[in-house]
Coordinates of C-alpha atoms in Angstrom, one line a residue:
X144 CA -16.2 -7.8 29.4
X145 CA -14.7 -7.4 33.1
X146 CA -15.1 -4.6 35.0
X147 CA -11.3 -5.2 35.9
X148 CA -7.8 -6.4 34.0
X149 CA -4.4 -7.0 34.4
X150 CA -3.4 -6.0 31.2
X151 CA -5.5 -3.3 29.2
X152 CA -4.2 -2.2 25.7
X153 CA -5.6 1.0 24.2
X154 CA -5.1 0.6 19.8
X155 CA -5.3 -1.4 18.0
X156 CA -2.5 -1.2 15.3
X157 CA 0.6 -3.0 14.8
X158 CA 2.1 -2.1 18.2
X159 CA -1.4 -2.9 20.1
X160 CA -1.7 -6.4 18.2
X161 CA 1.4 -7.1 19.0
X162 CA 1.1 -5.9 22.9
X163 CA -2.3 -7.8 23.2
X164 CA -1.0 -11.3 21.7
X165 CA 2.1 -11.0 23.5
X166 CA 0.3 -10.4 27.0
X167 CA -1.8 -13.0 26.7
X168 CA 1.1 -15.6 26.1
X169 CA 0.6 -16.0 30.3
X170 CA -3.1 -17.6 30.3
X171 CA -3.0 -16.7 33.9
X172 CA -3.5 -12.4 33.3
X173 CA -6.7 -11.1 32.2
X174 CA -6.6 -8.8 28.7
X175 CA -8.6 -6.4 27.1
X176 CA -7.9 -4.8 24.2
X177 CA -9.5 -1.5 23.0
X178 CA -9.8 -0.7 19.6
X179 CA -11.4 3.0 18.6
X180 CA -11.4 3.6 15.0
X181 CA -14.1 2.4 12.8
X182 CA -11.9 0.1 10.8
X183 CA -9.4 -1.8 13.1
X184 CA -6.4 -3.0 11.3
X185 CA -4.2 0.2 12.1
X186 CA -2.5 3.0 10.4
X187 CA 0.3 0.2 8.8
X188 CA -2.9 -1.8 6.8
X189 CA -5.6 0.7 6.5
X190 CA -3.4 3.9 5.7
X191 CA 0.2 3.7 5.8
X192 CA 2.7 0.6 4.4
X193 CA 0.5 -1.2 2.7
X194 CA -1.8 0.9 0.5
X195 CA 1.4 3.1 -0.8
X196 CA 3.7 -0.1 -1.6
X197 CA 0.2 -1.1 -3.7
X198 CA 0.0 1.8 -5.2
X199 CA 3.9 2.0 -6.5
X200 CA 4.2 -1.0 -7.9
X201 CA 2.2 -0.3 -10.3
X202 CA 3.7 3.0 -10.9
X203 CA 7.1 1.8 -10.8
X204 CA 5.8 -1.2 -13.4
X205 CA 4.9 1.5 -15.6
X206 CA 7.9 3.5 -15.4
X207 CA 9.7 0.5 -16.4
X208 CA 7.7 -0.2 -19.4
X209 CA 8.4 3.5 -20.6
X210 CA 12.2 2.3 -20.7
X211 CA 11.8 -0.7 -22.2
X212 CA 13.5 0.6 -25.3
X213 CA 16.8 0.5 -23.5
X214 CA 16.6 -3.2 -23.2
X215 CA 15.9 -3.5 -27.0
X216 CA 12.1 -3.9 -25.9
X217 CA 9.5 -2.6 -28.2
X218 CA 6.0 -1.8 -26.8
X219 CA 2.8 -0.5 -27.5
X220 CA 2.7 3.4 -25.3
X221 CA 1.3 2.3 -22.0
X222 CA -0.8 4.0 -19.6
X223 CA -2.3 4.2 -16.1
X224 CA -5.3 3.5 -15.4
X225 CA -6.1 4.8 -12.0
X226 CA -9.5 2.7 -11.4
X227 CA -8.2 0.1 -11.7
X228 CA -4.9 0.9 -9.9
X229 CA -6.9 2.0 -6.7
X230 CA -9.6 -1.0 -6.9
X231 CA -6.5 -3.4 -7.1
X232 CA -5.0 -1.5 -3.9
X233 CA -8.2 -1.8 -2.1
X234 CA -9.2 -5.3 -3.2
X235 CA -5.4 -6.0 -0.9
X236 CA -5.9 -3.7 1.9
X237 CA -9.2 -5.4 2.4
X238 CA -7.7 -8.9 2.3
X239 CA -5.2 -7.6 4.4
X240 CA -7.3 -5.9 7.1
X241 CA -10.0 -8.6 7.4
X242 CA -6.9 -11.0 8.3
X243 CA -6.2 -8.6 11.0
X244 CA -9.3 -8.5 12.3
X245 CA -9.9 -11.8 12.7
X246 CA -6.9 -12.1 14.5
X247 CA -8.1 -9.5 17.0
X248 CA -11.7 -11.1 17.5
X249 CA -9.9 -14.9 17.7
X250 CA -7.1 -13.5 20.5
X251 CA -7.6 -14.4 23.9
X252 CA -8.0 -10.9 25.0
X253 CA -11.3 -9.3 25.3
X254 CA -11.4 -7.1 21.9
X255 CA -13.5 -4.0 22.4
X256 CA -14.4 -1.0 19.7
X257 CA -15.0 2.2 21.6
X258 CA -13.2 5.0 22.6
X259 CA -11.2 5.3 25.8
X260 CA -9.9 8.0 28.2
X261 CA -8.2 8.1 31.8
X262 CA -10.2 9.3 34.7
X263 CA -7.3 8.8 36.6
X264 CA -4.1 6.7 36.9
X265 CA -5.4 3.3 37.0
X266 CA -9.1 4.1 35.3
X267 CA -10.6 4.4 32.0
X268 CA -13.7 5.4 30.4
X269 CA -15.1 3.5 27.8
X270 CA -17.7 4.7 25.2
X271 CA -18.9 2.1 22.8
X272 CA -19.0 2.6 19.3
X273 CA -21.9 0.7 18.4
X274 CA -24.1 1.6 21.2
X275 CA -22.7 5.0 22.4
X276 CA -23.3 3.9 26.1
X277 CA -20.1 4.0 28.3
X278 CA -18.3 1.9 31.1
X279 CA -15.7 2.5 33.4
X280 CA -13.0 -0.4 33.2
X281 CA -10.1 -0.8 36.0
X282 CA -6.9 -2.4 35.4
X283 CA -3.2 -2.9 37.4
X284 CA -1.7 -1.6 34.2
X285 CA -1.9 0.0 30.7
X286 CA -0.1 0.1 27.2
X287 CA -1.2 3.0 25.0
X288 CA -0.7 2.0 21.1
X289 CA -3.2 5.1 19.7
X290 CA -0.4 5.4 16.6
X291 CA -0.3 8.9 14.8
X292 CA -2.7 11.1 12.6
X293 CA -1.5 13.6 9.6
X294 CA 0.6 16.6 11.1
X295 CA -0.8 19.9 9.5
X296 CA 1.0 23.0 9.3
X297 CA 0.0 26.7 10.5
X298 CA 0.3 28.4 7.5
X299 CA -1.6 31.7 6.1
X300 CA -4.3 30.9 3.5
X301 CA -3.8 26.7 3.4
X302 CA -7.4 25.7 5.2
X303 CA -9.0 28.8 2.7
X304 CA -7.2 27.2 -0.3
X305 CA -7.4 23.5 0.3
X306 CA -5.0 20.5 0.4
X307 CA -5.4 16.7 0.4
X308 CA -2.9 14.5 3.0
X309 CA -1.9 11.1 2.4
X310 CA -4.9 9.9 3.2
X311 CA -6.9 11.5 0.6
X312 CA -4.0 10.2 -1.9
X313 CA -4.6 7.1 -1.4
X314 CA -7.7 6.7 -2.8
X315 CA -7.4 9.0 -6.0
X316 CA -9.1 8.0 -9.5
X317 CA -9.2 11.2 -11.2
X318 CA -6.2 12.8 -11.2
X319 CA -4.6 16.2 -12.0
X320 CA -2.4 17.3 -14.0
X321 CA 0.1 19.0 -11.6
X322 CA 0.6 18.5 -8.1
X323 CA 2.5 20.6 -5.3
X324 CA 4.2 18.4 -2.7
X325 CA 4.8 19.8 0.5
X326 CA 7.8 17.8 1.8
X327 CA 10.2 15.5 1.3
X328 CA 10.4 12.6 4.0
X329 CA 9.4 9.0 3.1
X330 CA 6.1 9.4 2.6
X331 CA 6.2 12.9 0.7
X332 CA 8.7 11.1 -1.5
X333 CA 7.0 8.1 -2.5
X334 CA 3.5 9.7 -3.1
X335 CA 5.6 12.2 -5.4
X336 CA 7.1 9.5 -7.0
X337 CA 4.2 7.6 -7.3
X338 CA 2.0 10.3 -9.3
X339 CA 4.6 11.3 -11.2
X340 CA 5.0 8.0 -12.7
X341 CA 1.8 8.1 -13.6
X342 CA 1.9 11.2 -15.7
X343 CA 1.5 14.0 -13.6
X344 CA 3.1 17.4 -12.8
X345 CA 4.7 16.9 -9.6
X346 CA 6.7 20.0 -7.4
X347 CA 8.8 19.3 -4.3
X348 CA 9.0 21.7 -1.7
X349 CA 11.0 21.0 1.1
X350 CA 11.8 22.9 4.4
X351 CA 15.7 21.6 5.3
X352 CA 18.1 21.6 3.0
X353 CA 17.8 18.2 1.5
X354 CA 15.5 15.2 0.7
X355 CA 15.2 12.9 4.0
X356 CA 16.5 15.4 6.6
X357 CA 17.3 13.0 9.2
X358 CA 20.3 11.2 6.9
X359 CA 23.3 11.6 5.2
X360 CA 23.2 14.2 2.8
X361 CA 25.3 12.2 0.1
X362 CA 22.1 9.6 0.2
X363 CA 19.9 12.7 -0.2
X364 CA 21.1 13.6 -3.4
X365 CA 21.6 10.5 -5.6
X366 CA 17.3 11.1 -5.0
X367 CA 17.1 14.4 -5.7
X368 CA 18.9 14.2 -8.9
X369 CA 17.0 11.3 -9.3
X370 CA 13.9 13.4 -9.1
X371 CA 15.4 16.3 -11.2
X372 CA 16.2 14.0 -14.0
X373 CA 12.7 12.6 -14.2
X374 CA 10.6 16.0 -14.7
X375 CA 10.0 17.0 -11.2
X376 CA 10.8 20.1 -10.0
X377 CA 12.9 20.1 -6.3
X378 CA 12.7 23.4 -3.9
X379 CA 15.0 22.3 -0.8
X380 CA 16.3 25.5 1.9
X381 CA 12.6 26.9 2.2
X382 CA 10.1 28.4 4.3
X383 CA 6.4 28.4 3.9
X384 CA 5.0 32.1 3.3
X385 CA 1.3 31.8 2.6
X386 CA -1.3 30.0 0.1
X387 CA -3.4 31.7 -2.7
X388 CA -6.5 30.6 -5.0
X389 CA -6.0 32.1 -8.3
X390 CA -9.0 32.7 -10.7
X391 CA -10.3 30.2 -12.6
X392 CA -9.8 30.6 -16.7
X393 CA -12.8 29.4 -19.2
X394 CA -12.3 25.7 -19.6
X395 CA -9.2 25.3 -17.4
X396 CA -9.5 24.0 -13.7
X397 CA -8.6 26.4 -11.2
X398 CA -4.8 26.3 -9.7
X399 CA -2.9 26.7 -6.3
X400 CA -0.2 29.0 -5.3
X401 CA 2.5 28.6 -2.8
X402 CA 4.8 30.9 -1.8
X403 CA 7.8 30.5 0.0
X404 CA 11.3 31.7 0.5
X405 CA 14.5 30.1 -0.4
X406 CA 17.2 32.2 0.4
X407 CA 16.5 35.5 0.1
X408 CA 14.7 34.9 -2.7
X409 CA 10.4 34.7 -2.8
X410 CA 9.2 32.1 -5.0
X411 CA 5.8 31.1 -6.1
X412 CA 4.5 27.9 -7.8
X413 CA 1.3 26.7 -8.8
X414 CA -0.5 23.5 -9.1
X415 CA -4.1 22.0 -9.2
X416 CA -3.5 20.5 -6.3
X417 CA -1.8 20.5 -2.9
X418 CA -0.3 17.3 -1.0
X419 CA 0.4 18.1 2.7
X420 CA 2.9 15.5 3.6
X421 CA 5.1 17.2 6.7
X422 CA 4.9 14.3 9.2
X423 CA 2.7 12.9 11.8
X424 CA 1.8 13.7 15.2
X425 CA 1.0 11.4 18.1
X426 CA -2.6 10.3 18.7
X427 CA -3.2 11.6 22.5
X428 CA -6.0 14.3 22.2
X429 CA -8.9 12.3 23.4
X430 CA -7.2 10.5 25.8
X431 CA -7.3 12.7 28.7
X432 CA -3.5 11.4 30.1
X433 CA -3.5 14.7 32.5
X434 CA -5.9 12.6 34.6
X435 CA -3.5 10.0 34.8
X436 CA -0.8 12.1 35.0
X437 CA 1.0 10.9 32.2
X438 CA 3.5 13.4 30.3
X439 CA 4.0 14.0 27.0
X440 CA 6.0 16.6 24.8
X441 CA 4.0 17.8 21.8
X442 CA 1.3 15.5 22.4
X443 CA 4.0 12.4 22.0
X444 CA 3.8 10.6 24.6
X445 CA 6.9 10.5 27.0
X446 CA 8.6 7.0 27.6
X447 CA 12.1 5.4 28.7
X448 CA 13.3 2.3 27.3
X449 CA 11.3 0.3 29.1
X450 CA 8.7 1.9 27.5
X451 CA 7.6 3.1 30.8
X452 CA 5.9 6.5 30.5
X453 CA 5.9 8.9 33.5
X454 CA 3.8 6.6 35.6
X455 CA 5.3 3.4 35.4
X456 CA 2.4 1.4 35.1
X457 CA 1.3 2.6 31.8
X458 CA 3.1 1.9 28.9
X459 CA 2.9 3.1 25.3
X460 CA 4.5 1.8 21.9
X461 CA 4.4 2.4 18.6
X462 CA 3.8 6.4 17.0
X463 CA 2.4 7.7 20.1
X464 CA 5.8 7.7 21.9
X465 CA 8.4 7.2 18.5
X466 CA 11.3 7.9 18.1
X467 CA 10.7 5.7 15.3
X468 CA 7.4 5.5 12.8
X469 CA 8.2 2.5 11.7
X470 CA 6.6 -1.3 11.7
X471 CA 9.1 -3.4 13.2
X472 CA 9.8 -0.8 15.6
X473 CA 6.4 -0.4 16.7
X474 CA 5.7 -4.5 17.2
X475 CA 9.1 -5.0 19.1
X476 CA 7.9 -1.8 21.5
X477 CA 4.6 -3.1 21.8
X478 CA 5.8 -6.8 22.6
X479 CA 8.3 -5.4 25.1
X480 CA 5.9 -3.0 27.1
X481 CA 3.7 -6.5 27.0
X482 CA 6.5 -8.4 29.1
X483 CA 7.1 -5.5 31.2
X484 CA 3.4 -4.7 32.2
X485 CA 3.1 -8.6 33.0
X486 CA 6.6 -8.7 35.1
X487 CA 4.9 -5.5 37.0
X488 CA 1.2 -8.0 37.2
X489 CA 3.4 -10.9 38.9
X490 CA 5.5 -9.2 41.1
X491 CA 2.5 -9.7 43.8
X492 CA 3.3 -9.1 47.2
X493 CA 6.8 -9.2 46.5
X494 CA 8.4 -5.7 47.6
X495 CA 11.4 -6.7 45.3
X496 CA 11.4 -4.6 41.7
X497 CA 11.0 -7.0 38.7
X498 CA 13.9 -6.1 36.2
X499 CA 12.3 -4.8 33.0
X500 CA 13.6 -5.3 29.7
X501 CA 14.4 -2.8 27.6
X502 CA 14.7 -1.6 23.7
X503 CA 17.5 -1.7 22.0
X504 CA 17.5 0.6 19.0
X505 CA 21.3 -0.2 17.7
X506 CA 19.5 -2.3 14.5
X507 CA 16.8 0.2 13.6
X508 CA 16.2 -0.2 9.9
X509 CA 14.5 2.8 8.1
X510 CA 13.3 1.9 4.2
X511 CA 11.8 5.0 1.5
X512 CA 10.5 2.9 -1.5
X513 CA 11.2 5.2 -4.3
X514 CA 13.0 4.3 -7.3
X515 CA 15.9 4.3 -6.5
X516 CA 15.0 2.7 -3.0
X517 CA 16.7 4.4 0.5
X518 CA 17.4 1.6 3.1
X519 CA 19.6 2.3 6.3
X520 CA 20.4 0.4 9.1
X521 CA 22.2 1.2 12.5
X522 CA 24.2 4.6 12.5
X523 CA 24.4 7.2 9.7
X524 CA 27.7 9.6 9.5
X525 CA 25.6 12.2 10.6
X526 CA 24.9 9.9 13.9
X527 CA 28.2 9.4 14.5
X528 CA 29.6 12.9 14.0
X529 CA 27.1 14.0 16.6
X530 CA 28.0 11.5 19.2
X531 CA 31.8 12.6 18.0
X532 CA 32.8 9.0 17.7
X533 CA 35.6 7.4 15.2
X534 CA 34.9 5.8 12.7
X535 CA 36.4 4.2 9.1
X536 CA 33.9 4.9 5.7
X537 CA 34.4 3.5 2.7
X538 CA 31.5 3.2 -0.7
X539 CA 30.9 1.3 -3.9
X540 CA 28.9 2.8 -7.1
X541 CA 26.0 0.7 -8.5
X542 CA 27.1 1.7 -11.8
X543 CA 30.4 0.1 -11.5
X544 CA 28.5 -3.4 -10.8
X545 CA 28.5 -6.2 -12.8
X546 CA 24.6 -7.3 -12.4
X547 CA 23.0 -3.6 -12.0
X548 CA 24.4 -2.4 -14.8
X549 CA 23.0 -5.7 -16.2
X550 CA 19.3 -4.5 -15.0
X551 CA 19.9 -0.5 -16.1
X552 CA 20.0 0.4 -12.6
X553 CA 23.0 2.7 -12.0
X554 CA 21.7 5.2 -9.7
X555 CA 23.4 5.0 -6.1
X556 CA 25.9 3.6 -3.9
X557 CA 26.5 1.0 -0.9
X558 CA 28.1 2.8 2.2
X559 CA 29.4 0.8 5.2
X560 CA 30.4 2.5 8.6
X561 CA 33.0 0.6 10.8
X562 CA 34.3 0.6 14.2
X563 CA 38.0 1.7 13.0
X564 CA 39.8 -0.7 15.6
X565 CA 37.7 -3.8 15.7
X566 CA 36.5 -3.5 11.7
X567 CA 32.6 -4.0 13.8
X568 CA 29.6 -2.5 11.1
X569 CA 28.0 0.6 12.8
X570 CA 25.7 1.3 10.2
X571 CA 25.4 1.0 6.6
X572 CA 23.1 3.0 4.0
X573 CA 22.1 2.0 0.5
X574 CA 20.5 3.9 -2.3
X575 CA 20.0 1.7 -5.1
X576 CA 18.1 -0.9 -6.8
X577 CA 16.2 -4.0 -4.4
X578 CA 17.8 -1.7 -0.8
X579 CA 15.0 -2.7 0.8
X580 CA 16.3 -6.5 0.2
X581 CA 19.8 -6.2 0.2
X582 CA 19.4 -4.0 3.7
X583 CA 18.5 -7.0 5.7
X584 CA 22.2 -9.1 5.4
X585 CA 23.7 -6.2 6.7
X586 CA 21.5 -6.2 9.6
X587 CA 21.8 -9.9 10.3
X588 CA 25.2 -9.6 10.2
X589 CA 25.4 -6.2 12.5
X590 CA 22.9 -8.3 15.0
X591 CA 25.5 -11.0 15.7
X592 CA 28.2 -8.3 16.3
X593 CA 29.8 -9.3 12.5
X594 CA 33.1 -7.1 11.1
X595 CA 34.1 -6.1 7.5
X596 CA 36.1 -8.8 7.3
X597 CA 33.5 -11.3 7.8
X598 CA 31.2 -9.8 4.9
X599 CA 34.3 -9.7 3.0
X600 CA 35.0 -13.4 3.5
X601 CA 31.4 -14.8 2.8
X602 CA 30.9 -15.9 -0.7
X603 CA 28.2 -14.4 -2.6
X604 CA 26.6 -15.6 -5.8
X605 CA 28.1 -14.0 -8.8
X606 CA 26.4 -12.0 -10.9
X607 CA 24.1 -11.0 -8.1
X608 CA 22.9 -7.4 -6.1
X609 CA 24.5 -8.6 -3.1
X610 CA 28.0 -8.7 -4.2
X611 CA 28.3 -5.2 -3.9
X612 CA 28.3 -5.3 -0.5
X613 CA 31.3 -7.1 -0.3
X614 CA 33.4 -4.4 -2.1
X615 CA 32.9 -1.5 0.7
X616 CA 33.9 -4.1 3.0
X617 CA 37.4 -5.2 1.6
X618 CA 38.3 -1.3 0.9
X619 CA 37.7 -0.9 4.7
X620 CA 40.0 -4.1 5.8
X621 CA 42.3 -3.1 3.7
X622 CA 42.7 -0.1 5.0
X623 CA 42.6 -1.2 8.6
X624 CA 45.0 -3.8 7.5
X625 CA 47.7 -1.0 6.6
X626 CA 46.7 1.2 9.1
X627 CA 45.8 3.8 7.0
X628 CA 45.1 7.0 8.7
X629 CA 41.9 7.6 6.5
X630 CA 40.1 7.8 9.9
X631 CA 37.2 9.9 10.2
X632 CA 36.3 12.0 13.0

């Protein structure tokens, strides 16, 4: 360990992996980086992507067996068992997150487990995990990757009457009979999807007006009928009043109560359980970034597309800054505040400013693994109607199609957004069976600037998912072929 580095990266997640590897592509810059949690594969491994995609398929295998019957299937009545569920999760996430560690001991970075925070702009404090002693480290710059921690609500009577988060989920072997889900982003939804599957009681209560605020509302509701349809019950329009314990009954485990508005009207449900799933917030507490001056709003960490943050020598990526908790997003910030901090390490003497690279988010993919799956890519309506720009719209059902009516998956629809004088894709959503899949031609084709009419002129395999696409695409040429004035503004 030096006293002094080039490069020092604070996290060690997906975005502070990615920084760290990427830095030390030039063998000529000195790296360290700094990893302060007790396990070090980052939220994605340990907490986040992995562990729930574990956990579902086996609940959406189950589900599946339950409607075997449609497919002329007769089977023995299956159930979960939830030992064995969890210990095949963790048996993966340990697999998973040893990898990663030994890719963060075998870098070419220094890799150190303590804690850090800024004495000032261009020092940090180190305190060691192992030993508790600490050492102050210098370095020419910094990229923050500290990722996110479970967002918890001000509300009267939750901390008196209890809750578990998503971490707590996670590792569940005993279930409950019925669960109150506060929420209803990606993660709210898949956990509530998840142990309803498996048998138990689940309620959705959701501040906005619909399931996955941030998109299109017509997406929104193929889920929450979805949801409806399979036993769960679905508050949307509410706010949070206060939290109750009610007394226990003889033989009958005690219960939960939530109340809330909707409307004008005060309603209460009850549960044995409550699942606090309303977001994340940035990981900056223990930093100290007022010593180093950096700003932040709401403990997020402020950046530009360069990733710069308000001192342009240190960097963050991933959850700490956003605007996007996702993956992909996270490495490509990470690996692009990596090339900036190094053009800023060899511009030397010179007085000249290195041009930094910067993000481009016009391919951002977002993905909710529910059954039916949500997978968008570039701009929604709702988007475009806020940036007041034109565009041409056109959809296709999943139960109109040949190969998912095939596989008994007729829930949802393929939408495709268009530039309405050069036919260009601006975006495109799917709710519907395999989206997470079937997401990723649209975004290969929107990455090399592609049009409706090419979609609509590749072949595709017939009887396949992926022809759907294609139908969306022709209704749109079509339409920009006769100059129809179904333009939307």
């Amino acid at each position: 360990m030096k006293d002094f580095y080039d490069i020092v990266v604070i996290g060690g997640g997906s975005a502070g992996y990615a920084a760290a590897r990427t830095a030390v592509e030039d063998s000529e810059v000195s790296v360290a980086l700094i990893e302060g949690g007790e396990q070090t594969a980052g939220l994605c491994i340990l907490k986040g992507c992995m562990p729930t995609k574990a956990l579902l398929e086996s609940a959406h295998r189950l589900h599946e067996i339950k409607r075997a019957s449609r497919f002329g299937l007769k089977v023995p009545a299956a159930e979960p068992n939830w030992k064995k569920i969890v210990k095949r999760k963790d048996a993966l996430i340990n697999e998973f997150s040893n990898y990663r560690e030994q890719q963060q001991r075998g870098g070419k970075f220094d890799f150190i487990q303590g804690k850090a925070r800024f004495l000032d702009e261009q020092s940090i404090e180190v305190t060691f995990r192992e030993s508790g002693k600490s050492k102050v480290i210098k370095s020419k710059t910094f990229v923050i990757a500290t990722g996110s921690r479970v967002a918890i609500p001000q509300a009267e009577g939750l901390d008196d009457v209890g809750f578990i988060t998503s971490d707590e989920a996670l590792h569940q072997i005993k279930p409950w009979k019925s669960l109150t889900v506060l929420g209803a982003g990606p993660v709210a939804l898949e956990l509530a999807q998840y142990f309803s599957h498996l048998g138990v009681n689940v309620k959705i209560i959701q501040r906005s007006g619909q399931f996955l605020s941030a998109g299109d509302s017509d997406v929104a509701q193929v889920l929450e009928k979805v949801f409806r349809e399979e036993g769960m019950e679905v508050y949307t329009g509410t706010e949070l009043l206060r939290f109750e314990k009610l007394k226990t009954k003889k033989g009958k485990p005690a219960k939960k109560r939530v109340r809330f508005k909707q409307g004008k009207k005060e309603v209460t449900v009850s549960s044995e359980e409550i699942l606090c799933a309303l977001g994340r917030r940035a990981n900056t507490d223990s930093l100290d970034l007022e010593a180093a001056k950096v700003k932040t709003n709401s403990g997020r960490i402020r950046v530009r597309l360069t990733q710069q943050s308000s001192q342009k020598h240190i960097f963050a990526a991933g959850d700490v800054c956003g605007p996007y908790e996702v993956v992909h997003v996270a490495i490509s910030q990470g690996e692009l505040a990596a090339k900036n901090a190094l053009a800023l390490v060899q511009q030397g003497k010179s007085r000249k400013s290195p041009k930094l690279a910067r993000m481009d988010y016009r391919l951002i993919m977002t993905v909710t693994f529910t059954n039916p799956e949500v997978a968008t890519v570039g701009k929604s309506e709702k988007d475009l109607q806020a940036e007041k720009k034109d565009y041409l719209m056109a959809t296709y059902p999943f139960d109109d199609h040949g190969k998912s009516m095939v596989m008994g998956a007729l829930d949802g629809f393929v939408k495709l957004l268009a530039d309405p004088k050069k036919g260009t894709i601006l975006g495109a959503q799917i709710v519907g069976p395999h989206a997470s899949d079937l997401i990723h031609e649209l975004t290969a084709l929107m990455a090399f600037k592609g049009t409706v009419y090419d979609l609509a002129k590749m072949p595709h395999y017939h009887p396949t998912l992926a022809e759907i696409l294609t139908y969306p695409a022709e209704e749109i040429a079509d339409c920009m072929a006769a100059r129809s004035p179904r333009l939307k503004k």
